[in-house]
Tab-separated table of C-alpha atoms and ligand atoms in Angstrom:
chain	number	residue	atom	x	y	z
L	174	VAL	CA	-65.988	-4.799	-194.198
L	175	SER	CA	-69.808	-4.692	-194.380
L	176	PRO	CA	-71.754	-7.431	-192.362
L	177	VAL	CA	-72.834	-10.384	-194.083
L	178	HIS	CA	-76.495	-10.268	-195.443
L	179	ARG	CA	-76.574	-13.047	-197.767
L	180	PRO	CA	-75.315	-16.636	-197.962
L	181	LEU	CA	-71.751	-16.898	-198.830
L	182	SER	CA	-70.791	-19.667	-201.120
L	183	GLY	CA	-67.089	-19.446	-201.198
L	184	PRO	CA	-64.848	-21.443	-198.943
L	185	ARG	CA	-64.425	-20.919	-195.396
L	186	LEU	CA	-61.504	-19.030	-194.076
L	187	GLN	CA	-60.741	-21.414	-191.584
L	188	GLU	CA	-59.272	-23.815	-193.821
L	189	LEU	CA	-57.021	-20.884	-194.950
L	190	THR	CA	-55.530	-19.236	-191.796
L	191	THR	CA	-53.088	-20.643	-189.318
L	192	LEU	CA	-55.417	-20.067	-186.464
L	193	GLY	CA	-58.136	-22.243	-188.243
L	194	LEU	CA	-60.979	-19.517	-187.565
L	195	GLY	CA	-63.131	-17.740	-189.949
L	196	GLY	CA	-66.322	-18.007	-191.959
L	197	PRO	CA	-66.995	-18.110	-195.703
L	198	CYS	CA	-66.237	-15.848	-198.013
L	199	ARG	CA	-67.956	-14.663	-201.533
L	200	GLU	CA	-65.428	-16.285	-203.499
L	201	LEU	CA	-61.842	-17.454	-203.891
L	202	ARG	CA	-59.752	-16.613	-206.868
L	203	THR	CA	-55.892	-17.277	-207.277
L	204	VAL	CA	-53.430	-14.704	-208.627
L	205	THR	CA	-50.475	-15.731	-210.376
L	206	GLY	CA	-49.509	-12.435	-211.947
L	207	PRO	CA	-50.749	-9.053	-212.675
L	208	GLN	CA	-53.032	-10.701	-215.501
L	209	ASP	CA	-55.251	-11.788	-212.921
L	210	LEU	CA	-55.627	-8.503	-211.513
L	211	ARG	CA	-56.520	-6.212	-214.432
L	212	ASP	CA	-60.182	-6.801	-214.533
L	213	LEU	CA	-60.873	-6.326	-210.844
L	214	GLY	CA	-61.746	-2.832	-210.798
L	215	THR	CA	-61.566	-0.994	-207.248
L	216	GLU	CA	-64.258	-3.478	-205.689
L	217	PRO	CA	-63.126	-3.993	-201.929
L	218	LEU	CA	-61.572	-7.463	-201.640
L	219	LEU	CA	-59.284	-9.272	-198.710
L	220	VAL	CA	-55.702	-10.098	-200.067
L	221	LEU	CA	-54.715	-13.504	-198.630
L	222	GLY	CA	-51.145	-14.925	-198.217
L	223	GLY	CA	-50.595	-17.583	-195.921
L	224	GLY	CA	-53.185	-16.528	-193.641
L	225	SER	CA	-50.829	-16.414	-190.774
L	226	ASN	CA	-51.710	-13.057	-189.471
L	227	LEU	CA	-55.202	-12.824	-189.916
L	228	VAL	CA	-58.211	-12.994	-187.544
L	229	VAL	CA	-61.636	-13.290	-189.527
L	230	ALA	CA	-65.306	-13.199	-188.376
L	231	ASP	CA	-67.142	-16.363	-187.640
L	232	GLU	CA	-69.907	-14.853	-189.948
L	233	GLY	CA	-67.374	-14.839	-192.758
L	234	VAL	CA	-66.739	-11.896	-194.912
L	235	ASP	CA	-68.852	-10.776	-197.911
L	236	LEU	CA	-65.730	-9.969	-200.290
L	237	PRO	CA	-63.802	-11.884	-202.898
L	238	VAL	CA	-60.573	-13.434	-201.587
L	239	LEU	CA	-57.285	-13.180	-203.633
L	240	ARG	CA	-54.955	-15.665	-202.676
L	241	ILE	CA	-51.531	-14.563	-203.969
L	242	ALA	CA	-49.671	-17.258	-205.466
L	243	VAL	CA	-46.895	-15.359	-207.545
L	244	PRO	CA	-44.012	-17.637	-208.119
L	245	GLY	CA	-40.487	-16.809	-208.684
L	246	LEU	CA	-36.870	-16.403	-206.889
L	247	GLU	CA	-34.032	-14.953	-208.969
L	248	VAL	CA	-30.887	-14.364	-207.254
L	249	GLY	CA	-28.313	-11.913	-208.886
L	250	PRO	CA	-24.314	-12.367	-207.873
L	251	ASP	CA	-24.541	-9.307	-206.036
L	252	GLY	CA	-26.882	-10.435	-203.689
L	253	LEU	CA	-30.111	-8.878	-204.968
L	254	VAL	CA	-32.856	-11.312	-204.657
L	255	THR	CA	-36.303	-10.828	-206.009
L	256	VAL	CA	-39.117	-13.000	-204.566
L	257	GLY	CA	-42.777	-13.638	-206.075
L	258	ALA	CA	-45.121	-12.834	-203.640
L	259	GLY	CA	-46.627	-16.187	-203.290
L	260	GLU	CA	-43.385	-17.997	-202.460
L	261	ASP	CA	-43.385	-19.231	-198.886
L	262	TRP	CA	-41.205	-17.106	-196.961
L	263	ASP	CA	-39.389	-19.687	-194.845
L	264	GLY	CA	-38.552	-21.541	-197.874
L	265	VAL	CA	-36.721	-18.540	-199.304
L	266	VAL	CA	-34.779	-18.133	-196.185
L	267	ASP	CA	-33.671	-21.970	-196.416
L	268	ARG	CA	-32.654	-21.609	-199.935
L	269	MET	CA	-30.845	-18.609	-199.441
L	270	VAL	CA	-28.892	-19.833	-196.409
L	271	ALA	CA	-27.965	-22.908	-198.458
L	272	LEU	CA	-26.787	-20.801	-201.097
L	273	GLY	CA	-24.564	-18.982	-198.669
L	274	TRP	CA	-26.434	-15.383	-198.525
L	275	CYS	CA	-26.459	-13.794	-195.265
L	276	GLY	CA	-29.127	-11.520	-193.832
L	277	LEU	CA	-32.338	-13.722	-193.547
L	278	ALA	CA	-31.589	-15.958	-190.907
L	279	PRO	CA	-32.955	-14.409	-188.001
L	280	LEU	CA	-36.343	-14.378	-189.910
L	281	SER	CA	-36.408	-18.146	-190.207
L	282	GLY	CA	-39.546	-19.743	-189.410
L	283	ILE	CA	-41.855	-16.911	-189.906
L	284	PRO	CA	-44.876	-18.467	-191.493
L	285	GLY	CA	-46.644	-17.165	-194.426
L	286	SER	CA	-45.621	-15.620	-198.022
L	287	ALA	CA	-42.733	-13.539	-199.125
L	288	GLY	CA	-45.270	-11.030	-200.297
L	289	ALA	CA	-46.660	-10.343	-197.059
L	290	THR	CA	-43.327	-9.650	-195.078
L	291	PRO	CA	-43.290	-5.990	-196.046
L	292	VAL	CA	-46.949	-5.338	-195.077
L	293	GLN	CA	-46.189	-5.570	-191.353
L	294	ASN	CA	-42.360	-5.015	-191.738
L	295	VAL	CA	-41.951	-8.508	-190.214
L	296	GLY	CA	-39.400	-8.699	-187.650
L	297	ALA	CA	-37.670	-11.436	-185.214
L	298	TYR	CA	-34.539	-11.718	-183.154
L	299	GLY	CA	-33.121	-8.245	-183.827
L	300	THR	CA	-34.012	-7.936	-187.681
L	301	GLU	CA	-36.558	-6.373	-189.576
L	302	ILE	CA	-37.242	-7.247	-193.323
L	303	GLY	CA	-37.024	-3.430	-193.744
L	304	ARG	CA	-33.163	-3.605	-193.104
L	305	LEU	CA	-32.971	-5.882	-196.160
L	306	LEU	CA	-35.639	-4.379	-198.284
L	307	VAL	CA	-34.578	-2.950	-201.664
L	308	GLY	CA	-38.263	-2.570	-203.009
L	309	VAL	CA	-41.513	-4.051	-203.919
L	310	THR	CA	-43.327	-4.409	-207.242
L	311	VAL	CA	-46.886	-3.788	-206.474
L	312	PHE	CA	-50.167	-3.925	-208.720
L	313	ASP	CA	-51.893	-0.506	-208.200
L	314	ARG	CA	-55.427	-0.979	-208.674
L	315	PRO	CA	-56.638	2.527	-208.898
L	316	SER	CA	-54.617	3.058	-211.960
L	317	GLY	CA	-54.243	-0.574	-213.021
L	318	THR	CA	-50.659	-0.632	-213.422
L	319	VAL	CA	-47.652	-2.267	-211.974
L	320	ARG	CA	-45.512	0.049	-209.962
L	321	GLU	CA	-41.883	-0.143	-208.117
L	322	LEU	CA	-41.965	1.294	-204.583
L	323	GLY	CA	-38.944	1.902	-202.619
L	324	PRO	CA	-38.713	1.589	-198.719
L	325	GLU	CA	-38.909	5.429	-198.659
L	326	ASP	CA	-42.510	4.910	-200.081
L	327	LEU	CA	-43.509	2.292	-197.625
L	328	GLY	CA	-43.492	3.975	-194.496
L	329	LEU	CA	-41.936	0.991	-192.475
L	330	GLY	CA	-42.040	0.860	-189.006
L	331	TYR	CA	-42.478	-1.450	-185.925
L	332	ARG	CA	-44.990	-3.954	-187.352
L	333	THR	CA	-46.245	-1.764	-189.705
L	334	SER	CA	-46.207	-0.053	-193.210
L	335	THR	CA	-48.239	2.041	-195.374
L	336	LEU	CA	-49.454	-1.570	-197.403
L	337	ARG	CA	-50.941	-2.638	-193.995
L	338	GLY	CA	-54.939	-2.326	-193.873
L	339	ARG	CA	-55.391	-1.751	-197.672
L	340	SER	CA	-56.144	-3.614	-200.657
L	341	ASP	CA	-55.558	-1.264	-203.298
L	342	ARG	CA	-51.931	-2.196	-203.832
L	343	ILE	CA	-51.078	-5.823	-203.990
L	344	VAL	CA	-47.590	-6.966	-203.761
L	345	LEU	CA	-46.211	-8.815	-206.839
L	346	SER	CA	-42.623	-9.322	-205.812
L	347	VAL	CA	-40.199	-8.219	-203.045
L	348	THR	CA	-36.574	-7.435	-203.652
L	349	LEU	CA	-33.772	-7.867	-200.857
L	350	ARG	CA	-30.226	-6.952	-200.502
L	351	LEU	CA	-28.242	-10.044	-199.179
L	352	THR	CA	-24.674	-10.166	-198.303
L	353	ARG	CA	-21.892	-12.718	-198.382
L	354	GLU	CA	-20.720	-11.475	-194.805
L	355	PRO	CA	-22.611	-12.802	-191.970
L	356	TRP	CA	-24.417	-10.224	-189.792
L	357	PRO	CA	-23.699	-9.370	-186.109
L	358	VAL	CA	-26.145	-11.147	-183.821
L	359	ALA	CA	-28.375	-8.371	-182.521
L	360	TYR	CA	-30.549	-10.246	-179.784
L	361	ARG	CA	-29.661	-11.536	-176.316
L	362	GLU	CA	-31.530	-14.708	-176.277
L	363	LEU	CA	-30.106	-15.662	-179.679
L	364	ALA	CA	-26.638	-14.714	-178.860
L	365	GLY	CA	-27.075	-16.992	-175.765
L	366	ALA	CA	-28.347	-19.998	-177.872
L	367	LEU	CA	-25.268	-19.350	-180.235
L	368	GLY	CA	-22.808	-19.244	-177.304
L	369	VAL	CA	-21.407	-15.787	-178.971
L	370	GLU	CA	-21.588	-12.235	-177.298
L	371	ILE	CA	-24.156	-9.856	-178.336
L	372	GLY	CA	-22.522	-8.211	-181.461
L	373	ALA	CA	-20.598	-11.103	-182.598
L	374	VAL	CA	-20.912	-12.704	-185.749
L	375	ALA	CA	-22.043	-16.473	-186.466
L	376	GLY	CA	-22.433	-18.610	-189.239
L	377	GLU	CA	-25.631	-18.090	-191.044
L	378	ALA	CA	-26.706	-21.758	-191.027
L	379	ASP	CA	-25.880	-21.737	-187.343
L	380	VAL	CA	-28.102	-18.690	-186.936
L	381	ARG	CA	-31.036	-20.260	-188.699
L	382	ALA	CA	-30.899	-23.489	-187.007
L	383	ALA	CA	-30.586	-21.819	-183.329
L	384	VAL	CA	-33.764	-19.408	-184.386
L	385	LEU	CA	-35.951	-22.145	-185.536
L	386	ALA	CA	-35.059	-24.004	-182.154
L	387	LEU	CA	-35.947	-21.003	-180.075
L	388	ARG	CA	-38.946	-20.679	-182.157
L	389	ARG	CA	-40.113	-24.190	-181.697
L	390	GLY	CA	-39.768	-24.127	-178.088
L	391	LYS	CA	-42.113	-21.232	-178.130
L	392	GLY	CA	-44.489	-22.720	-180.529
L	393	MET	CA	-43.619	-19.998	-182.896
L	394	VAL	CA	-43.038	-22.280	-186.082
L	395	LEU	CA	-46.293	-24.011	-187.800
L	396	ASP	CA	-46.357	-27.623	-186.713
L	397	PRO	CA	-49.421	-29.563	-186.996
L	398	GLY	CA	-47.988	-31.698	-184.126
L	399	ASP	CA	-48.027	-28.552	-181.712
L	400	PRO	CA	-51.368	-27.463	-180.800
L	401	ASP	CA	-49.656	-24.369	-179.299
L	402	SER	CA	-48.827	-23.224	-183.015
L	403	ARG	CA	-52.567	-22.814	-183.935
L	404	SER	CA	-52.174	-18.985	-183.754
L	405	ALA	CA	-51.628	-16.008	-185.615
L	406	GLY	CA	-48.203	-15.441	-183.742
L	407	SER	CA	-47.968	-12.692	-181.304
L	408	PHE	CA	-51.439	-11.261	-180.693
L	409	PHE	CA	-50.289	-8.011	-179.247
L	410	THR	CA	-47.537	-5.735	-180.381
L	411	ASN	CA	-45.168	-4.318	-177.743
L	412	PRO	CA	-46.459	-0.959	-176.661
L	413	VAL	CA	-44.524	2.074	-177.865
L	414	LEU	CA	-45.274	5.148	-175.517
L	415	ASP	CA	-44.517	8.776	-175.502
L	416	ALA	CA	-42.668	10.097	-172.407
L	417	ALA	CA	-46.027	11.010	-170.600
L	418	ASP	CA	-47.741	7.792	-171.212
L	419	ALA	CA	-44.537	5.945	-170.307
L	420	ASP	CA	-44.252	8.081	-166.917
L	421	ALA	CA	-47.753	6.901	-166.264
L	422	ALA	CA	-47.082	3.249	-167.098
L	423	ASP	CA	-44.016	3.561	-164.807
L	424	ALA	CA	-45.840	4.994	-161.867
L	425	ALA	CA	-48.595	2.160	-162.261
L	426	ILE	CA	-45.982	-0.427	-162.476
L	427	ARG	CA	-44.263	0.539	-159.200
L	428	ARG	CA	-47.901	1.129	-157.263
L	429	ARG	CA	-48.612	-2.432	-158.292
L	430	LEU	CA	-45.153	-4.388	-157.895
L	431	GLY	CA	-42.697	-1.758	-156.054
L	432	ASP	CA	-39.339	-1.015	-157.077
L	433	VAL	CA	-39.285	-3.571	-159.771
L	434	ASP	CA	-36.730	-3.777	-163.150
L	435	TYR	CA	-38.724	-4.067	-166.013
L	436	PRO	CA	-37.884	-4.356	-170.053
L	437	ARG	CA	-37.959	-0.917	-171.366
L	438	TYR	CA	-36.434	0.008	-174.582
L	439	PRO	CA	-35.422	3.220	-176.258
L	440	ALA	CA	-37.988	3.712	-179.406
L	441	GLY	CA	-36.841	6.823	-181.177
L	442	GLY	CA	-36.982	10.375	-179.514
L	443	ASP	CA	-38.470	10.115	-176.194
L	444	ALA	CA	-40.585	7.058	-177.007
L	445	VAL	CA	-39.916	3.899	-174.870
L	446	LYS	CA	-41.052	0.422	-176.191
L	447	LEU	CA	-42.129	-2.058	-173.140
L	448	SER	CA	-42.717	-5.795	-173.144
L	449	ALA	CA	-46.192	-6.841	-173.867
L	450	ALA	CA	-45.501	-10.437	-172.490
L	451	TRP	CA	-44.123	-8.931	-169.353
L	452	LEU	CA	-46.858	-6.640	-168.739
L	453	ILE	CA	-49.364	-9.543	-169.577
L	454	GLU	CA	-47.855	-11.827	-167.242
L	455	ARG	CA	-47.673	-9.407	-164.321
L	456	ALA	CA	-51.337	-8.371	-164.758
L	457	GLY	CA	-52.071	-11.954	-163.806
L	458	PHE	CA	-52.189	-13.601	-167.241
L	459	ALA	CA	-49.971	-16.789	-167.298
L	460	LYS	CA	-48.986	-19.254	-169.927
L	461	GLY	CA	-51.827	-21.817	-170.683
L	462	ARG	CA	-54.592	-19.771	-169.343
L	463	PRO	CA	-57.862	-20.606	-171.023
L	464	GLY	CA	-60.366	-18.035	-172.450
L	465	PRO	CA	-63.947	-17.740	-171.854
L	466	GLY	CA	-65.369	-21.236	-172.750
L	467	GLY	CA	-62.040	-22.979	-172.483
L	468	ARG	CA	-61.808	-23.596	-176.555
L	469	VAL	CA	-59.154	-20.766	-176.882
L	470	GLY	CA	-56.302	-19.689	-174.487
L	471	ILE	CA	-52.751	-18.254	-174.122
L	472	SER	CA	-50.079	-20.502	-175.559
L	473	THR	CA	-48.588	-22.905	-173.029
L	474	LYS	CA	-45.143	-21.657	-174.444
L	475	HIS	CA	-45.579	-17.974	-175.242
L	476	THR	CA	-47.576	-15.397	-173.442
L	477	LEU	CA	-48.213	-13.345	-176.619
L	478	ALA	CA	-49.794	-16.063	-178.802
L	479	LEU	CA	-53.535	-16.640	-178.376
L	480	VAL	CA	-54.168	-20.434	-179.668
L	481	ASN	CA	-57.323	-21.680	-181.170
L	482	ARG	CA	-58.243	-25.119	-179.348
L	483	GLY	CA	-61.595	-25.636	-181.221
L	484	GLY	CA	-63.211	-22.432	-180.432
L	485	SER	CA	-64.225	-19.599	-182.347
L	486	THR	CA	-63.177	-16.105	-183.403
L	487	ALA	CA	-65.596	-14.549	-180.807
L	488	ASP	CA	-63.942	-16.673	-178.159
L	489	LEU	CA	-60.594	-15.614	-178.951
L	490	LEU	CA	-61.436	-11.938	-179.156
L	491	ALA	CA	-63.152	-12.374	-175.688
L	492	LEU	CA	-59.689	-13.564	-174.421
L	493	ALA	CA	-58.115	-10.871	-176.046
L	494	ARG	CA	-60.121	-8.419	-174.398
L	495	GLU	CA	-59.770	-9.605	-171.029
L	496	ILE	CA	-56.122	-9.495	-171.447
L	497	ARG	CA	-56.238	-6.169	-172.928
L	498	ASP	CA	-58.554	-4.842	-170.306
L	499	GLY	CA	-56.422	-6.569	-167.434
L	500	VAL	CA	-53.191	-4.847	-168.621
L	501	ARG	CA	-54.836	-1.477	-168.790
L	502	SER	CA	-56.205	-1.460	-165.371
L	503	ALA	CA	-53.180	-2.869	-163.945
L	504	PHE	CA	-50.669	-0.710	-165.627
L	505	ASP	CA	-52.474	1.975	-167.480
L	506	VAL	CA	-51.116	0.652	-170.890
L	507	THR	CA	-53.938	-0.138	-173.805
L	508	LEU	CA	-52.339	-3.076	-175.952
L	509	GLN	CA	-52.883	-3.207	-179.579
L	510	PRO	CA	-53.542	-6.278	-181.518
L	511	GLU	CA	-50.909	-7.017	-184.117
L	512	PRO	CA	-52.958	-9.491	-186.610
L	513	VAL	CA	-55.161	-7.877	-189.294
L	514	LEU	CA	-58.721	-8.280	-188.372
L	515	VAL	CA	-61.287	-8.911	-191.068
L	516	GLY	CA	-64.707	-8.255	-190.363
L	517	VAL	CA	-64.465	-8.137	-186.670
L	518	GLU	CA	-63.923	-5.082	-184.335
L	519	PHE	CA	-61.616	-5.080	-181.306
L	520	ASP	CA	-63.565	-2.469	-179.070
X	95	FAD	C1	-46.872	-19.237	-185.269
X	95	FAD	C2	-46.427	-17.754	-185.887
X	95	FAD	C3	-45.485	-17.037	-185.603
X	95	FAD	C4	-45.190	-15.744	-186.338
X	95	FAD	N1	-44.016	-15.177	-185.970
X	95	FAD	C5	-43.610	-13.827	-186.425
X	95	FAD	C6	-42.740	-13.218	-186.240
X	95	FAD	O1	-41.755	-13.975	-185.536
X	95	FAD	N2	-42.546	-11.982	-186.769
X	95	FAD	C7	-43.502	-11.398	-187.454
X	95	FAD	O2	-43.116	-10.105	-187.958
X	95	FAD	N3	-44.727	-11.916	-187.453
X	95	FAD	C8	-44.918	-13.267	-187.139
X	95	FAD	N4	-45.844	-13.826	-187.280
X	95	FAD	C9	-46.975	-13.398	-188.409
X	95	FAD	C10	-47.084	-13.720	-189.931
X	95	FAD	O3	-46.413	-14.888	-189.852
X	95	FAD	C11	-46.580	-12.656	-190.644
X	95	FAD	O4	-47.081	-11.174	-190.217
X	95	FAD	C12	-46.555	-12.964	-192.261
X	95	FAD	O5	-45.712	-11.968	-192.860
X	95	FAD	C13	-48.017	-12.984	-192.680
X	95	FAD	O6	-47.917	-13.675	-194.016
X	95	FAD	P1	-49.008	-14.248	-194.570
X	95	FAD	O7	-48.795	-14.351	-196.013
X	95	FAD	O8	-49.645	-15.541	-193.939
X	95	FAD	O9	-49.833	-13.167	-194.549
X	95	FAD	P2	-51.533	-12.922	-194.183
X	95	FAD	O10	-51.867	-13.511	-193.215
X	95	FAD	O11	-52.242	-13.943	-195.321
X	95	FAD	O12	-52.024	-11.238	-194.663
X	95	FAD	C14	-51.401	-10.553	-193.532
X	95	FAD	C15	-51.916	-9.329	-194.100
X	95	FAD	O13	-51.174	-8.943	-195.454
X	95	FAD	C16	-51.807	-8.613	-196.499
X	95	FAD	N5	-51.002	-9.262	-197.562
X	95	FAD	C17	-50.783	-10.494	-197.797
X	95	FAD	N6	-49.972	-10.685	-198.891
X	95	FAD	C18	-50.227	-9.440	-199.549
X	95	FAD	C19	-49.663	-9.326	-200.783
X	95	FAD	N7	-49.267	-9.935	-201.769
X	95	FAD	N8	-50.095	-7.693	-201.230
X	95	FAD	C20	-50.505	-6.814	-200.311
X	95	FAD	N9	-51.019	-7.383	-199.156
X	95	FAD	C21	-50.761	-8.599	-198.851
X	95	FAD	C22	-53.230	-9.139	-196.140
X	95	FAD	O14	-54.477	-8.607	-196.943
X	95	FAD	C23	-53.141	-8.973	-194.682
X	95	FAD	O15	-53.698	-7.742	-194.431
X	95	FAD	C24	-46.237	-15.154	-186.881
X	95	FAD	C25	-47.428	-15.823	-187.351
X	95	FAD	C26	-47.589	-17.092	-186.790
X	95	FAD	C27	-48.851	-18.117	-186.851
């Protein structure tokens, strides 16, 4: 994104993002279907869903912003569900649970649009959207055509896909395969809340209620009454390290904290996933800690969420850098931001 050199007359992104941060854009257009995309050419632009995973420059962005509002929800008898990209994600989960379809309940309460869910392969409580995804319909801007893409085309990984960080493929709809049978509970904290063993099954509506309650306790559902939910969700991803980096981190952890047990999960091959929240807390950053200037802070409920308390994107990034640098010097691990950064660098 190029720096802003001229006055921007579009709305301020702070009105359109859950962080409530970000300056103006060039213009805002609403997209309800492929007909609204055909005359776009290939000019750079910002694709916007619910604005729940975006950190936008205070100066704004000299780009047109396309707000994706494609409607629709079709449910086949076989559990094949096609959802318009502009549908509110949690509304979709709610309707599917009410209709007795299973698979989505662990993903309850994730803010934003259905169309953004494959972009970072959203995940929570032991499930990722990739496990349910049959395919997406995209508008392919270079060719000006509507195309179907399957999971094999999307490079879905931990909080990533090939759709992330580009604006040449715009998701119009998402197709998921749901089941009538509930899925095994795959997350310890959720199993505890449901009073079942991990791997046991629980009713889909009970899973949804438990997930929403757990998320509320962490400020991870959008709630105008909860200042801790004024975030972009988790600011950092859990670091996935190769064997050499994991050994270096292990040595640093033991140097600093002695012979401790710490969260460490296999992540394919010899890779290891560590807990960003654990590293941040042990590096000395507690929940509720204010950032420079005191107008942003770490959520009082969740170490990974950085919250806007009336500050700026610059304040938020200053806090994020403090945390990243603190964790790096304590444990030799460099945390990466999870949200999409627009018009700002995290260097
Ligand atoms: C309180 C809170 C809790 C959260 N919890 C979770 C969680 O548990 N798990 C999780 O994975 N995420 C979580 N998030 C992050 C966020 O909700 C998800 O990433 C969500 O899918 C973003 O949807 P959105 O519509 O708001 O996308 P936006 O923030 O509007 O956009 C995000 C990115 O997707 C692109 N994009 C959006 N729509 C489209 C489209 N139709 N086609 C192509 N590209 C598109 C945008 O260009 C941008 O790059 C949380 C966020 C908040 C604020």
